[in-house]
Amino acid sequence: GPARHVTARVAPIGPRLVLALVEDRTRERRIEEVRRDFVANVSHELKTPVGAIRLLAEAVHDAADDPEAVQRFADRMLTESDRLTHLVQQVIELSRLQGDEPVESPDPLDIEHIIGVAIDTSSIDADAKAIQVVAETEPGLAVLGSEEQVTAAVANLVANAVAYSEPSSKVLVRARSVEGFVEISVVDQGIGIPSDEIDRIFERFYRVDPARHRSTGGTGLGLSIVKHVAATHGGDVRVWSVEGQGSTFTLSLPQHQHRTLDEAPPAPVD
Ligand code: ADP
């Protein structure tokens, strides 16, 4: 019967291996669960903008003799389809990153350049709110990795800092070398994160009180992308925040020493 079969398999391999097998099966089941939840969540999130576009299309259809209304509905259709595009992009990015595999054939990346590109990506939103985004980087910092991934991670942090700050506030993007790591910090003076929610914000689709900032049109995927990029690069991401005062997100990545052969070796430190 099945009981004997189990005994026969378990006995010769010993309790430790059995435990390992059980843990493995639990892990597999968990991965499968996470995957199923992800698909369910994505489907749910896609329905909202698709439904909105459908309603707006009907409204345009019915308002054919009111050019002003047509214009208004068309503008909202543009906004909704941009939101949809953004969501689909983030889902694709995240599904590529999910395995947390180290980046294949990484390149040396110039951090100052990456921060510049990341800041440019948010400049339209920052300008619209008169938010000044300032970069402050130590010169010559580099990491090894995927330019696309690291740029996306920093861009997500900057976009959040801008999205969750009041107009006319400041955002600082700082990079420095700390004990073999490049620390990229994005500091804002925004709404901050309640301490009882802070552990959850890196989860997929998690948003602090979505009603509070529906207008930002976020997806809840940005920070999980940042977390996975950190993992695929052997680094991590941390957050420090005071509700009502601001947040600091710090992405740490192993520093790449890109000294060329004809440069002098570093002076000894005592
Ligand atoms: P979203 O697309 O909603 O911004 P994220 O995964 O990037 O998704 O962030 C998850 C949630 O964490 C956000 O919805 C927001 O509630 C909170 N959050 C992220 N960054 C900040 C920040 N700089 N200031 C305040 N809250 C933030």
XYZ file of C-alpha atoms and ligand atoms in Angstrom:
297
model
C 0.000 0.000 0.000
C 1.073 3.665 -0.093
C 2.293 3.635 3.522
C 4.922 0.994 2.819
C 6.019 2.837 -0.268
C 6.688 5.979 1.758
C 8.552 4.065 4.466
C 10.708 2.361 1.899
C 11.711 5.697 0.373
C 12.180 7.576 3.597
C 14.157 5.121 5.673
C 17.350 4.809 3.609
C 17.851 8.521 2.977
C 17.711 9.700 6.586
C 15.744 12.425 8.334
C 17.827 15.368 7.165
C 17.313 14.626 3.486
C 13.623 14.005 4.083
C 13.384 17.409 5.666
C 15.220 18.917 2.705
C 12.816 17.224 0.299
C 9.815 18.463 2.250
C 11.241 21.985 2.271
C 11.861 21.718 -1.440
C 8.298 20.657 -2.102
C 7.034 23.484 0.114
C 9.201 25.925 -1.817
C 7.916 24.596 -5.119
C 4.353 24.925 -3.960
C 5.015 28.446 -2.738
C 6.566 29.455 -6.047
C 3.568 28.008 -7.868
C 1.239 29.934 -5.529
C 3.113 33.198 -6.065
C 2.970 32.625 -9.828
C -0.784 31.994 -9.739
C -1.396 35.074 -7.586
C 0.731 37.126 -9.951
C -1.272 36.073 -13.005
C -4.536 36.719 -11.149
C -3.333 40.152 -10.028
C -2.096 41.104 -13.479
C -5.422 40.122 -15.014
C -7.248 42.149 -12.418
C -5.021 45.199 -12.907
C -5.385 45.028 -16.693
C -9.165 45.031 -16.461
C -9.341 48.522 -14.970
C -7.712 50.536 -17.776
C -9.171 48.297 -20.467
C -12.649 48.809 -18.986
C -12.087 52.562 -18.788
C -10.945 52.756 -22.415
C -14.002 50.799 -23.494
C -16.360 53.171 -21.624
C -14.585 56.219 -23.007
C -14.816 54.841 -26.533
C -18.572 54.444 -26.064
C -18.752 57.989 -24.743
C -16.871 59.323 -27.790
C -19.199 57.335 -30.003
C -22.283 58.861 -28.376
C -20.890 62.400 -28.261
C -20.105 62.638 -31.946
C -21.928 65.997 -32.272
C -20.178 67.587 -29.278
C -16.567 68.227 -30.338
C -15.567 69.512 -26.896
C -16.764 66.334 -25.173
C -15.062 64.203 -27.830
C -11.811 66.035 -27.114
C -12.163 65.489 -23.359
C -12.935 61.781 -23.669
C -10.128 61.305 -26.170
C -7.649 62.908 -23.762
C -8.713 60.514 -21.028
C -8.396 57.616 -23.416
C -4.806 58.686 -24.033
C -4.118 58.815 -20.299
C -5.660 55.392 -19.748
C -3.785 53.792 -22.630
C -0.508 55.293 -21.367
C -1.263 53.748 -17.982
C -1.943 50.419 -19.674
C 1.326 50.604 -21.610
C 3.213 51.387 -18.402
C 1.612 48.454 -16.597
C 2.389 46.016 -19.406
C 6.010 47.246 -19.539
C 6.424 46.726 -15.805
C 4.868 43.258 -15.905
C 7.251 42.231 -18.699
C 10.221 43.685 -16.820
C 9.237 41.936 -13.611
C 8.628 38.555 -15.224
C 12.109 38.724 -16.755
C 13.614 39.436 -13.336
C 11.701 36.939 -11.247
C 14.332 34.223 -11.191
C 16.843 36.589 -9.551
C 19.513 35.048 -11.810
C 22.748 37.033 -11.847
C 23.050 39.221 -14.950
C 24.697 37.392 -17.864
C 27.744 39.188 -19.290
C 27.442 42.314 -17.116
C 28.922 45.623 -18.290
C 30.749 48.271 -16.267
C 28.184 51.000 -15.659
C 28.912 54.629 -14.932
C 26.654 55.560 -12.006
C 26.694 59.293 -12.679
C 25.424 58.641 -16.193
C 22.734 56.253 -15.005
C 21.477 58.727 -12.423
C 21.328 61.416 -15.119
C 19.221 59.208 -17.377
C 16.975 58.168 -14.474
C 16.368 61.812 -13.527
C 15.585 62.722 -17.156
C 12.938 60.012 -17.252
C 10.967 61.798 -14.520
C 11.631 65.357 -15.676
C 8.179 65.918 -17.200
C 6.420 64.904 -13.984
C 8.935 66.776 -11.834
C 8.554 69.966 -13.915
C 4.776 69.698 -13.776
C 4.992 69.832 -9.956
C 7.922 72.266 -9.862
C 9.945 69.656 -8.018
C 13.671 70.158 -8.226
C 15.622 66.906 -8.580
C 19.285 67.324 -7.707
C 22.077 64.779 -8.203
C 25.081 64.641 -5.908
C 27.490 61.881 -6.852
C 31.062 61.025 -6.025
C 32.973 60.992 -9.302
C 34.026 57.759 -11.000
C 31.607 55.365 -9.302
C 30.842 52.200 -11.267
C 29.043 48.888 -10.833
C 28.917 45.750 -12.966
C 25.521 44.893 -14.336
C 22.744 45.459 -16.806
C 22.417 49.092 -17.840
C 18.734 48.626 -18.593
C 17.968 47.058 -15.208
C 19.974 49.442 -13.037
C 18.608 52.461 -14.904
C 15.059 51.126 -14.461
C 15.644 50.610 -10.731
C 16.972 54.123 -10.117
C 14.300 55.617 -12.402
C 11.581 53.863 -10.385
C 12.922 55.316 -7.128
C 13.126 58.822 -8.601
C 9.634 58.510 -10.121
C 8.227 57.501 -6.727
C 10.026 60.344 -4.943
C 8.425 62.785 -7.398
C 5.006 61.099 -7.324
C 4.741 61.014 -3.524
C 5.996 64.565 -2.873
C 4.138 67.845 -2.664
C 4.663 70.417 -5.420
C 7.761 72.629 -5.090
C 9.593 70.209 -2.798
C 13.067 68.829 -3.441
C 14.396 65.402 -4.332
C 18.041 64.530 -3.855
C 19.759 61.617 -5.598
C 23.053 60.872 -3.884
C 25.654 58.263 -4.760
C 28.691 57.351 -2.709
C 31.058 54.515 -2.035
C 30.582 52.666 1.267
C 32.690 49.639 2.132
C 32.859 48.138 -1.329
C 29.330 49.084 -2.300
C 27.923 51.950 -4.310
C 25.020 53.387 -2.330
C 22.473 55.263 -4.393
C 20.038 57.129 -2.147
C 16.912 58.896 -3.303
C 15.799 61.337 -0.622
C 12.430 63.066 -0.732
C 10.443 65.410 1.500
C 7.186 63.754 0.565
C 4.245 62.103 2.287
C 6.325 59.294 3.794
C 5.204 55.762 4.572
C 3.316 54.624 7.693
C 5.623 52.406 9.773
C 3.133 49.519 9.837
C 3.087 49.387 6.031
C 6.769 49.784 5.370
C 7.471 46.039 5.339
C 4.927 45.466 2.589
C 5.754 48.117 0.008
C 8.219 45.870 -1.845
C 5.503 43.289 -2.494
C 4.051 43.108 -5.962
C 0.996 45.306 -6.505
C 1.136 46.545 -2.924
C 0.219 50.208 -2.602
C -0.220 52.182 0.596
C -3.851 53.259 0.683
C -4.482 53.362 -3.075
C -7.271 55.922 -2.578
C -4.787 58.360 -1.080
C -2.919 58.698 -4.343
C -5.038 57.292 -7.134
C -3.963 60.261 -9.233
C -0.359 59.037 -9.423
C -1.553 56.162 -11.586
C 1.020 53.818 -10.083
C 0.959 50.067 -10.533
C 2.413 48.823 -7.260
C 5.155 47.064 -9.230
C 7.926 49.659 -9.205
C 9.510 48.698 -5.890
C 9.335 44.963 -6.562
C 11.277 45.661 -9.751
C 13.861 47.593 -7.698
C 14.111 44.714 -5.219
C 14.674 42.150 -7.980
C 17.267 44.332 -9.718
C 19.117 44.604 -6.405
C 18.987 40.808 -6.046
C 20.200 40.069 -9.595
C 23.154 42.403 -8.937
C 24.159 41.029 -5.547
C 22.942 44.094 -3.680
C 19.948 45.209 -1.686
C 17.503 48.047 -1.207
C 16.501 49.644 2.078
C 14.018 52.308 3.076
C 13.837 54.824 5.855
C 10.749 56.936 6.181
C 8.835 59.215 8.526
C 5.191 59.717 7.691
C 4.526 63.315 6.700
C 8.231 64.153 6.458
C 9.767 62.102 3.720
C 11.457 58.908 2.642
C 14.933 57.760 1.723
C 15.384 54.680 -0.452
C 18.923 53.326 -0.710
C 19.962 50.915 -3.432
C 23.340 49.280 -2.668
C 25.259 47.507 -5.410
C 28.743 45.966 -5.283
C 31.230 48.577 -6.462
C 33.275 47.909 -9.579
C 36.858 49.137 -9.454
C 37.521 50.072 -13.041
C 41.149 51.043 -12.780
C 42.990 50.784 -16.068
C 46.498 49.304 -16.206
C 48.339 52.575 -16.704
C 46.727 54.198 -13.668
C 48.738 54.284 -10.483
C 47.736 51.775 -7.823
C 45.868 53.322 -4.886
C 48.017 54.782 -2.151
C 48.315 52.521 0.867
C 45.928 53.354 3.701
C 47.082 53.252 7.275
P 3.526 52.458 -7.296
O 3.419 52.197 -8.756
O 2.224 52.436 -6.584
O 4.351 53.658 -6.988
P 5.677 50.960 -6.046
O 5.914 49.489 -5.961
O 6.711 51.773 -6.711
O 4.270 51.160 -6.739
O 5.457 51.509 -4.580
C 4.573 50.835 -3.701
C 3.938 51.804 -2.727
O 4.915 52.305 -1.808
C 3.364 53.052 -3.404
O 2.054 52.834 -3.875
C 3.400 54.057 -2.267
O 2.280 53.866 -1.435
C 4.646 53.662 -1.486
N 5.820 54.475 -1.859
C 6.811 54.153 -2.725
N 7.746 55.113 -2.807
C 7.345 56.092 -1.967
C 7.889 57.370 -1.592
N 9.051 57.836 -2.088
N 7.182 58.105 -0.686
C 6.023 57.640 -0.150
N 5.457 56.459 -0.456
C 6.113 55.680 -1.354
